[in-house]
XYZ file of C-alpha atoms in Angstrom:
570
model
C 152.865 103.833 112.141
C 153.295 99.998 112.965
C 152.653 97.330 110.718
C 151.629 93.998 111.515
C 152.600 91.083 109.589
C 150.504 88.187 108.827
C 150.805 84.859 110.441
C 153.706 82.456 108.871
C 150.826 79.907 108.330
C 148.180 82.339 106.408
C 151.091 82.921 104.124
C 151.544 79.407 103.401
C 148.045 79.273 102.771
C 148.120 82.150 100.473
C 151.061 80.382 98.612
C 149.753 77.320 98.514
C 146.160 78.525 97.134
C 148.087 80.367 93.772
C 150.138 77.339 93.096
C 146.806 75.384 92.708
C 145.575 77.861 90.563
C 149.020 77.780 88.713
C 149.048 81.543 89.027
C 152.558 81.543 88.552
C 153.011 85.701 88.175
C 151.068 86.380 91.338
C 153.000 83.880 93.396
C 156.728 85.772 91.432
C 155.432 88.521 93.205
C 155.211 87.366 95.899
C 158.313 86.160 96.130
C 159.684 88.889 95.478
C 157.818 90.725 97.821
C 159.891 90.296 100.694
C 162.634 87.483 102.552
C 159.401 86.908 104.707
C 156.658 86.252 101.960
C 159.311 84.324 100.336
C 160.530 82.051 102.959
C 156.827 81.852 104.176
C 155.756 79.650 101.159
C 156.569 81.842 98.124
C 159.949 80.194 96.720
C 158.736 76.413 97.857
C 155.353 76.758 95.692
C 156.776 78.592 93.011
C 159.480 76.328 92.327
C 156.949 73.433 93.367
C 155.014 74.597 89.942
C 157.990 76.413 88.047
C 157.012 74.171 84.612
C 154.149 76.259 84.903
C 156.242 79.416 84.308
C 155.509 81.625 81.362
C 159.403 81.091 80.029
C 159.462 77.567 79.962
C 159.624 76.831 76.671
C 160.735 79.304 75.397
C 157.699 80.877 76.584
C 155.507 82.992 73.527
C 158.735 83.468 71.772
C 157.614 84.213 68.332
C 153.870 85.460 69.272
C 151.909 86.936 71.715
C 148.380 88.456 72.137
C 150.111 91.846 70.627
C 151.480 90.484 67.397
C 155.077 89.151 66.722
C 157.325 89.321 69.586
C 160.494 91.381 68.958
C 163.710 89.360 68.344
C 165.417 90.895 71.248
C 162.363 90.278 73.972
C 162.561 86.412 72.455
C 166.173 86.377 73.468
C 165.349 87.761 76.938
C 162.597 85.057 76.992
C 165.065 82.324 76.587
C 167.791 83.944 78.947
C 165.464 83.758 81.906
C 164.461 80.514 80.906
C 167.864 79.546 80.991
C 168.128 80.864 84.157
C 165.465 78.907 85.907
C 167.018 75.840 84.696
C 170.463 77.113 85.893
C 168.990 78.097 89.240
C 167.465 74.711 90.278
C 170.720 72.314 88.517
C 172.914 74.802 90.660
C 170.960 74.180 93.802
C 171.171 70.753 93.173
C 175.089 70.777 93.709
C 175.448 70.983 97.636
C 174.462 73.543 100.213
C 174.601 77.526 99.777
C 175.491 77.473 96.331
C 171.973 79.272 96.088
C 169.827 81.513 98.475
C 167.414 78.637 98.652
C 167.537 74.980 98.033
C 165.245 75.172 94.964
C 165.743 71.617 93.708
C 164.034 70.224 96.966
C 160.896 71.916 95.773
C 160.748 70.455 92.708
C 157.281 67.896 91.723
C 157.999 67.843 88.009
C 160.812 67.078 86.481
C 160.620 67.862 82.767
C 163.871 66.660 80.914
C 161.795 67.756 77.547
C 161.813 70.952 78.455
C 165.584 70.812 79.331
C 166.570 69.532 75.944
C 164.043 72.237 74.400
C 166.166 74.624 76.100
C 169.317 73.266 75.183
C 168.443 72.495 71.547
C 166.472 76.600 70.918
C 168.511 78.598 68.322
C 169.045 81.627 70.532
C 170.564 79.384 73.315
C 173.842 80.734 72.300
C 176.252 83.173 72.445
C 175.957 85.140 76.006
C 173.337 82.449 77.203
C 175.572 79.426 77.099
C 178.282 80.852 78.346
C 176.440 82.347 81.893
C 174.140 79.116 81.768
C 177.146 77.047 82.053
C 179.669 79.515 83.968
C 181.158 78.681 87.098
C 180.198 75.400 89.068
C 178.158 74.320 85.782
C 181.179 74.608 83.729
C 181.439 70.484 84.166
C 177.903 69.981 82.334
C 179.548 71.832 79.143
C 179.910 68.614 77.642
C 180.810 68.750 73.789
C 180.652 66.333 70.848
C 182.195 66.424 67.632
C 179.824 66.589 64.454
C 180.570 64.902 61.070
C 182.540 67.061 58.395
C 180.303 68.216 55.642
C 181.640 68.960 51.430
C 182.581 72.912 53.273
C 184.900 71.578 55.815
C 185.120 71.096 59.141
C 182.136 71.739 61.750
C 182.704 73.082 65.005
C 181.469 70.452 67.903
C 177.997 71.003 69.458
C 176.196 70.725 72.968
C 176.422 66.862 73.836
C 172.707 66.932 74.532
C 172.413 63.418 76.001
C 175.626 63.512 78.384
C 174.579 67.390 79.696
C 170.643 66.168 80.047
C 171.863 62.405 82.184
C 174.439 64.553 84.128
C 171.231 67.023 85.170
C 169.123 64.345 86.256
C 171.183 62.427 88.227
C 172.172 65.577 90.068
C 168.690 67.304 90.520
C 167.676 63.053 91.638
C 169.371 63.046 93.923
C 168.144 66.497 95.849
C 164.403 66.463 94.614
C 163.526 63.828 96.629
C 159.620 65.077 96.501
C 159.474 64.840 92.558
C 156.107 63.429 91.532
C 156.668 63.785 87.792
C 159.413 62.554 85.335
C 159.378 63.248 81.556
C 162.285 61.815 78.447
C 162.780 63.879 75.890
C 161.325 62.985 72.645
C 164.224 62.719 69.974
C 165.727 59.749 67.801
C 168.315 58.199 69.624
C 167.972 59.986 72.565
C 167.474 57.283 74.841
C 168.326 58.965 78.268
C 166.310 56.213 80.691
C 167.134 53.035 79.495
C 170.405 54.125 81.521
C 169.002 56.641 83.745
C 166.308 54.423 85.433
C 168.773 52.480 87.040
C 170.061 55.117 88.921
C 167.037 57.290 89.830
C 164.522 54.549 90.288
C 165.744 54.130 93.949
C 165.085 58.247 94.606
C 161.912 58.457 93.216
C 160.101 56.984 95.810
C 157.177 59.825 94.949
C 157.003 59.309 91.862
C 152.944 58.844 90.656
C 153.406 59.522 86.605
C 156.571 58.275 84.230
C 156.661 59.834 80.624
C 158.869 57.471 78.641
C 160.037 59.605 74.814
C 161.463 55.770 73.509
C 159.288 52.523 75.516
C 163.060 50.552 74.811
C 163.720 51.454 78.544
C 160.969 48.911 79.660
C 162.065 46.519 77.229
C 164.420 45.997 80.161
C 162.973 43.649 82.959
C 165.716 45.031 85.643
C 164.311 48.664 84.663
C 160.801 47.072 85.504
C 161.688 45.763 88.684
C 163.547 48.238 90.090
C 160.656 50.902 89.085
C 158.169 48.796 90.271
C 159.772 47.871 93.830
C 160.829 51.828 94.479
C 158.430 53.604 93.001
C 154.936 52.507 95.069
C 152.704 55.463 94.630
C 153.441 55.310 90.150
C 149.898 55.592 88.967
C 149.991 57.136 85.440
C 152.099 56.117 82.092
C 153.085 58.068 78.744
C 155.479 56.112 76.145
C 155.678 58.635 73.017
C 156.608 55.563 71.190
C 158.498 52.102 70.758
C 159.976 50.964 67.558
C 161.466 47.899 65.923
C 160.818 45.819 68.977
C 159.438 42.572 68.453
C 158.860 42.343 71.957
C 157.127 45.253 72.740
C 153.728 43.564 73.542
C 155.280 41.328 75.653
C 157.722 43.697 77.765
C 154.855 46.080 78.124
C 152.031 43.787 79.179
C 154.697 42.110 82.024
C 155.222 45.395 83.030
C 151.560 46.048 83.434
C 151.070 42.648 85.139
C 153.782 43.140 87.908
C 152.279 46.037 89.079
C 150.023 46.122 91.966
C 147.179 44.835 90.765
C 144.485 47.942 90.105
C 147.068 50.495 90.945
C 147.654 51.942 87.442
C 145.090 54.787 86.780
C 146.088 56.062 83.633
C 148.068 55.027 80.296
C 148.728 56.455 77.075
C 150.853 55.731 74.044
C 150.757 58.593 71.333
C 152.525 56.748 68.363
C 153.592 52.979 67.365
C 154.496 50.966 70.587
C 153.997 47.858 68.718
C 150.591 47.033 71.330
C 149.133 44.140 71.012
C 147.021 41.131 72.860
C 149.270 40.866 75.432
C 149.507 44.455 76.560
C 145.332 44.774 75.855
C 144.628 41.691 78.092
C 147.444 43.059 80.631
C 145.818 46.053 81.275
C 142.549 44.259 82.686
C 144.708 43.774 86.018
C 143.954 47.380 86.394
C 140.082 47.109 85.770
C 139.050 48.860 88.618
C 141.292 51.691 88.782
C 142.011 52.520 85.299
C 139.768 55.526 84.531
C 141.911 57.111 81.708
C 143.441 55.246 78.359
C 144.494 56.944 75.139
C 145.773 54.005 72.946
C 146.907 54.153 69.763
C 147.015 50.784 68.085
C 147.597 49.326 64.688
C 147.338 45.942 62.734
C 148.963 44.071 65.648
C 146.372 45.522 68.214
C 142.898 45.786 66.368
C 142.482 41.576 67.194
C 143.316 42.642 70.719
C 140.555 45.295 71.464
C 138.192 42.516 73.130
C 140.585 42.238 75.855
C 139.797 45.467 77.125
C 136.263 44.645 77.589
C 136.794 44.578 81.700
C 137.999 47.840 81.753
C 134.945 49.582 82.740
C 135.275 52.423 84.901
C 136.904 54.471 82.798
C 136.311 57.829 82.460
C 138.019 59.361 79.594
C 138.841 57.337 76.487
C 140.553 57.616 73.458
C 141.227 54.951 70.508
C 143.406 55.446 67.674
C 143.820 53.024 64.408
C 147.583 53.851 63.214
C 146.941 51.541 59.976
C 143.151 52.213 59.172
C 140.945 51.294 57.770
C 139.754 48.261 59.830
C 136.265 47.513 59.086
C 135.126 45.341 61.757
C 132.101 44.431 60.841
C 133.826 42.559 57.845
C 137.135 41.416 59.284
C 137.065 41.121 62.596
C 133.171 39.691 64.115
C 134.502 38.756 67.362
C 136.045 42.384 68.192
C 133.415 43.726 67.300
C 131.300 41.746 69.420
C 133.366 42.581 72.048
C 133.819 46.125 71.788
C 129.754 46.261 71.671
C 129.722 44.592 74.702
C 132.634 46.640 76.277
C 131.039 50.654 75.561
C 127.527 48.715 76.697
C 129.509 49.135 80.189
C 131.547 51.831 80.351
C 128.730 53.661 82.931
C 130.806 56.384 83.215
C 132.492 57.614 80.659
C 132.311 60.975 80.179
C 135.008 61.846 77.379
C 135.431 59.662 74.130
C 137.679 60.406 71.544
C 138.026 57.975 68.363
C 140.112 58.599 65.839
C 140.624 56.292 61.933
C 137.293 54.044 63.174
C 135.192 53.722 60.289
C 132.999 51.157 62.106
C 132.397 53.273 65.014
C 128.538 53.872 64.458
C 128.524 49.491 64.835
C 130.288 49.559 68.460
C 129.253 53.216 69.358
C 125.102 53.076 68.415
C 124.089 50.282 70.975
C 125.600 51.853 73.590
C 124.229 55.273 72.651
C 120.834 53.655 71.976
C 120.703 51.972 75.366
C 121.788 55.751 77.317
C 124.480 53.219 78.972
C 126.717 56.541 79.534
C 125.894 60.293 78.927
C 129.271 62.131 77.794
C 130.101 65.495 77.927
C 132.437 65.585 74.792
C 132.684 63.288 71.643
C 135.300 63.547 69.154
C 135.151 61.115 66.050
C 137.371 61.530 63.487
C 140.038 60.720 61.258
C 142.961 61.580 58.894
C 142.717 63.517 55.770
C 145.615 61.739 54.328
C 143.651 58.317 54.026
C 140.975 56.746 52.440
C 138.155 55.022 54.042
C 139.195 56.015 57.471
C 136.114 58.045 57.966
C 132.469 56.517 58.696
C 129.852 56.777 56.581
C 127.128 59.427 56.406
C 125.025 57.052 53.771
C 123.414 53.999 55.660
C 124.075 55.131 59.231
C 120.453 56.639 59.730
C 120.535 54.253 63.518
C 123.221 55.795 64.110
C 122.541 59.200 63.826
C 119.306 58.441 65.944
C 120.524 57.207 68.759
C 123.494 60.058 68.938
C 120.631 62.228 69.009
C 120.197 60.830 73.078
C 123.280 62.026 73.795
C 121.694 65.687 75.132
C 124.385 66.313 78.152
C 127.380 66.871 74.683
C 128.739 69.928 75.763
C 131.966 69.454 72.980
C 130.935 67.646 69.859
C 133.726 66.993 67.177
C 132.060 65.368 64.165
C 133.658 63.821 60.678
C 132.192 61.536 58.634
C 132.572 60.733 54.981
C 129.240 62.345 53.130
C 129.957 60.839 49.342
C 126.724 59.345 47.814
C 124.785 60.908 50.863
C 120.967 61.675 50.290
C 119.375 65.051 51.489
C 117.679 62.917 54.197
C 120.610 61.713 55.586
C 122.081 65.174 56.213
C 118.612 66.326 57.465
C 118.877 63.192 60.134
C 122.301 64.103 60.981
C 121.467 67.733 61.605
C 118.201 67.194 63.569
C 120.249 64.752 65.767
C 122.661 67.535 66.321
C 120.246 70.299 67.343
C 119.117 68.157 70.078
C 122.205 68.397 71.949
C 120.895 71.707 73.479
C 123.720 71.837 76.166
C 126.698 72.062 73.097
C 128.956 74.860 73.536
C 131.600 73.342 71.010
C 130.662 72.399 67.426
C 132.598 71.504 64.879
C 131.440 69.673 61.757
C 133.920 70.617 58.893
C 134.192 67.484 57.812
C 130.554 66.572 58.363
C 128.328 69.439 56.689
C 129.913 69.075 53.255
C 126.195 69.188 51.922
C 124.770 71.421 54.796
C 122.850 74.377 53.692
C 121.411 77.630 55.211
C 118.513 76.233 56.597
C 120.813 73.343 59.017
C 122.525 75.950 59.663
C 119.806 78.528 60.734
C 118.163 75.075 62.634
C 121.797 74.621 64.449
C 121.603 78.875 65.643
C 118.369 78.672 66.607
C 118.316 75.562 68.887
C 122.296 75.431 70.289
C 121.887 78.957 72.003
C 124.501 77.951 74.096
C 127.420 77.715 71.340
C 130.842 79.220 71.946
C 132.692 77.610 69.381
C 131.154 77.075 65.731
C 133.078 75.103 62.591
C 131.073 74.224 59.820
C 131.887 73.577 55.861
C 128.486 74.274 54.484
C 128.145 76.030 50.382
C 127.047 78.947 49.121
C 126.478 80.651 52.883
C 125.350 84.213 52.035
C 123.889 86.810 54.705
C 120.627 85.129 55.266
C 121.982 83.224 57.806
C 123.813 86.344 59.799
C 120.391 87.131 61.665
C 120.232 83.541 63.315
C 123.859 83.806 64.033
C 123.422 86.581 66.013
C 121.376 84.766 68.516
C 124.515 82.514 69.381
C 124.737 85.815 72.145
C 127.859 83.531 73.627
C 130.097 82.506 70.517
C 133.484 83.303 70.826
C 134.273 81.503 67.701
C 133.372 80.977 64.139
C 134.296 79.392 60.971
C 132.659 78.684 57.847
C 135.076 76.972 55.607
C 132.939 76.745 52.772
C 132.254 78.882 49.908
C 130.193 81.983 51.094
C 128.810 84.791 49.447
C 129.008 87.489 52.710
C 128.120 90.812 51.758
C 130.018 94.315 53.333
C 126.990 95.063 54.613
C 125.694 91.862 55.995
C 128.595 91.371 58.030
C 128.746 94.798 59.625
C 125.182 94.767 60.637
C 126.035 91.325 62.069
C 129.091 93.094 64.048
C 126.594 95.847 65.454
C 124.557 93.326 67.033
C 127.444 91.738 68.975
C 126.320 91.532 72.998
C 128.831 91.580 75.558
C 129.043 87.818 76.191
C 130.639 87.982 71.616
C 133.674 89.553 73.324
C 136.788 88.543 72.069
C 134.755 86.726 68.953
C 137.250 85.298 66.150
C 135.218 85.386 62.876
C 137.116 83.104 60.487
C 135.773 82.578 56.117
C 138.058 80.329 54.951
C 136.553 80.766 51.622
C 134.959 83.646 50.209
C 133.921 83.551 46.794
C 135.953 85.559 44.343
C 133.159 87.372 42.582
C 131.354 88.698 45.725
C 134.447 88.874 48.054
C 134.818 92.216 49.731
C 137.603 94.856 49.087
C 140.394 95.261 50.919
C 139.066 98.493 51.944
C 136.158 96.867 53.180
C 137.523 94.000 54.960
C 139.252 97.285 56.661
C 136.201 98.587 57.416
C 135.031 95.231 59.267
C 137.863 94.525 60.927
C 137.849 98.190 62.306
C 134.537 97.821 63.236
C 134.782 94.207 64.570
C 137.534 95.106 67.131
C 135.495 98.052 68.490
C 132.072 96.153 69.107
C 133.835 93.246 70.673
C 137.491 93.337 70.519
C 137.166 90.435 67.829
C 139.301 89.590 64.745
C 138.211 89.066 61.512
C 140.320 86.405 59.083
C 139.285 86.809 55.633
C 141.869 85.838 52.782
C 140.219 86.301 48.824
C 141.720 83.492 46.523
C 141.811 84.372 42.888
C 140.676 81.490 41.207
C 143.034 82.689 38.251
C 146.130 82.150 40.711
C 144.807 78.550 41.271
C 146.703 76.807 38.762
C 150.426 77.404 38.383
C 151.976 76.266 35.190
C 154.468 73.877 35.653
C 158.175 73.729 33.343
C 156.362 70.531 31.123
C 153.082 72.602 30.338
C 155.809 74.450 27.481
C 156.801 71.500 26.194
């Protein structure tokens, strides 16, 4: 019986087609399928998307969908991930060292990962030694460590030196890398060096992650990124410390690019932002459509000079020394931001995060229906006071929210001291007229919520597949409304409720197929009515046979609430 063997160009289809689904097991086997799947496609594309493999990581190494992952399967975990890394850095090293020439297939090259590989606790032993056998024996670069009151320490993996010695190998063959990511560890600074080099060979590059900003701080860096790296569209710097130039460095960076070339920027801790770097990025006006910025005393005055940026499309605003009330400090930002959200037409994805006047900049625009989003996250941190909005005197607020009906993700937290009963009825009503929600989450909103918001929020969100809410004194006369949520996949009351054995089990028999896989979590159950642990069996039991769902349920005794501390004898 003859076979026939598709065409080499189907198979490159094929290939192609998983790697843009980033099915990264389907595309292994196919690899391993045969020399022709695999030189059809198979290798190139899985190596093309290889930091989409389930190892890298260190893959689930502690957990998986089945419960803790035995120590030895975490140690296998880490030895293949080992030898991915060891597979492309070989092929990096000249031809037929390996079957293929992995390292040419390469679009992301993720030196965090490296160093997470390098730095895991069961990288050692057998790993090391095959990771770095042969023609990697070179990149087994050592450094002596600092004697402690016990003696002498044995030296360790010179992470740095092994990491820069990588790059500038795997550089120098990957000339199709798209991608480039520093590690994120103090003193670790591998591209203030390292750009100067690989700049030149990363003429594909479209999207820099920078773990320490210093490495712009450098205006030869800039240059020599900006003149060889034409198509670099997107920006990450983790952060940027003690750098009184910061603002400066990064706004000329910003303003020697092409002029509306950069797409997307994000910082995720201090980078010392300010003016400059605010006003810089209006050179990209037109083609900025995503900016997560994280900003603190030094860039609050500078928030007006984003105003031009209008196009964007996802946003994100962070306060790293909150609280800034604008309305009371700072009139002209405020102004300015008003007028900026007026114009953002399309964004679509807002996140704000420590901005206790957000109702000021955020209610005219939402008023107005100058943009429809599809998710909203306000919020802020529970380490500081008076980072949080206010639930009391915000009533315009809450009413022109309510226009925002295409919410499909709603993350809510406000601060409800002093709050009257009308004000949480306001917020709630507002809420339940987002009919197209699917994600809710108000823990830090529905402090003073009770049963009937939350029967009003089951019976008018039908569509809700993820539920958070605080709420007191929840008992089972809300379970019947719950079970018309007929697509929730998720649940949490972390408030005090008073759910019975029975309530809950006659909730779990009225699970429909679209509850499967639903996560019921009561953070906490009062003492007095809590079920057993025999009971909580029971549910659980029951739970995972309705809708393969899991039930977390942990019983505090209020008696093991206060531990006596050594001066309470005294």
């Amino acid at each position: 019986m003859t076979t026939t063997q598709l065409p080499v160009d189907v198979l490159h289809i094929v290939a192609n087609e998983l790697a843009e689904q980033q099915d990264f097991s389907s595309l292994y086997r196919c690899a391993i399928s045969g020399s022709y799947f695999a030189k059809a496609g198979a290798i190139q594309n899985l190596y093309r998307i290889c930091n989409y493999s389930p190892v890298v990581g260190g893959g689930s190494e502690t957990t998986s969908a089945d419960g803790p992952v035995a120590v030895g399967e975490q140690e296998s975990i880490v030895q293949r991930w080992a030898i991915l890394w060891r597979s492309i850095v070989l092929s990096s090293l000249g031809q037929g060292k390996t079957l293929f020439p992995y390292c040419h297939f390469l679009r992301v090259l993720d030196l965090r990962d490296l160093l997470f590989l390098l730095d895991d606790d069961k990288f050692r032993g057998k790993i090391p030694d095959y990771f770095f056998a042969g023609d990697l024996a070179h990149l087994r670069i050592l450094v002596n460590q600092p004697a402690t009151r016990k003696g002498w320490r044995k030296p360790r993996l010179d992470f740095k030196q092994i990491i820069l010695a990588v790059a500038d190998a795997i550089t120098r063959q990957a000339i199709k890398l798209e991608v480039l990511t520093e590690p994120v560890a103090p003193g670790l600074d591998l591209l203030s060096a390292g750009l100067i080099q690989w700049s030149p060979r990363l003429s594909n590059l479209q999207f820099l992650q920078i773990g320490d900003g210093v490495a712009l701080g450098d205006e030869a860096v800039q240059d020599l990124l900006i003149q060889s790296c034409p198509h670099l569209t997107k920006l990450e710097i983790y952060r940027w410390m003690n750098d009184d130039k910061s603002d400066a460095s990064l706004a000329r960076f910003f303003r020697r690019l092409p002029a509306n070339t950069l797409t997307s920027f994000q910082n995720e801790s201090e980078c010392g932002i300010g003016p400059e770097t605010c006003l810089a990025l209006s050179t990209h006006a037109l083609s900025l459509t995503s900016l997560d910025l994280a900003v603190g005393n030094k860039g609050i005055p500078g928030l007006g000079g984003l105003k031009s940026c209008i196009n964007l499309i996802t946003l994100t605003l962070s306060d790293l020394d909150a609280p800034h009330h604008l309305e009371d400090t700072e009139n002209d930002v405020l102004a300015d931001m008003i007028e900026w959200f007026s114009a953002c037409k399309n964004l679509k994805h807002l996140t704000l995060h420590n901005f206790p006047s957000a109702p000021k900049f955020l209610g005219p625009a939402f008023k107005a229906e100058k943009f429809m989003l599809d998710y909203l996250q306000i919020s802020g941190s529970s380490t500081r006071q008076g980072v949080l909005f206010r639930l009391r005197d915000n009533a315009e607020f809450h009413l022109a929210i309510m226009r925002q009906t295409s919410l499909k993700t709603l993350l809510l937290a406000c601060d409800t001291e002093g709050s009257a009963s009308q004000e949480t009825y306001l917020l709630c009503n507002a809420i339940t007229n987002m009919r197209r929600l699917k994600k809710l989450n108000l823990a830090r909103a529905s402090d003073f919520f009770d049963e009937s918001h939350i029967v009003q929020i089951c019976q008018y969100l039908s569509d809700l597949e993820e539920l958070v809410l605080d709420a007191y004194h929840v008992t089972d006369a809300v379970l019947p409304q719950l079970s018309n949520l007929i697509e929730l996949k998720s649940v949490t009351f972390s408030g005090y409720t008073m759910f019975s054995f029975d309530g809950l089990n006659k909730y779990v028999e009225r699970l429909q197929p679209g509850n499967t896989g639903l996560m019921i979590d009561i953070v906490n159950p009062i003492f007095e009515s809590s079920m057993s642990e025999r009971e909580q069996a029971v549910v659980r039991r029951n739970l995972k046979k309705q809708a393969d769902g899991t039930l977390i349920y942990q019983v505090r005794d209020p008696a093991d609430a206060y531990q006596p501390s050594d001066s309470d004898s005294d």
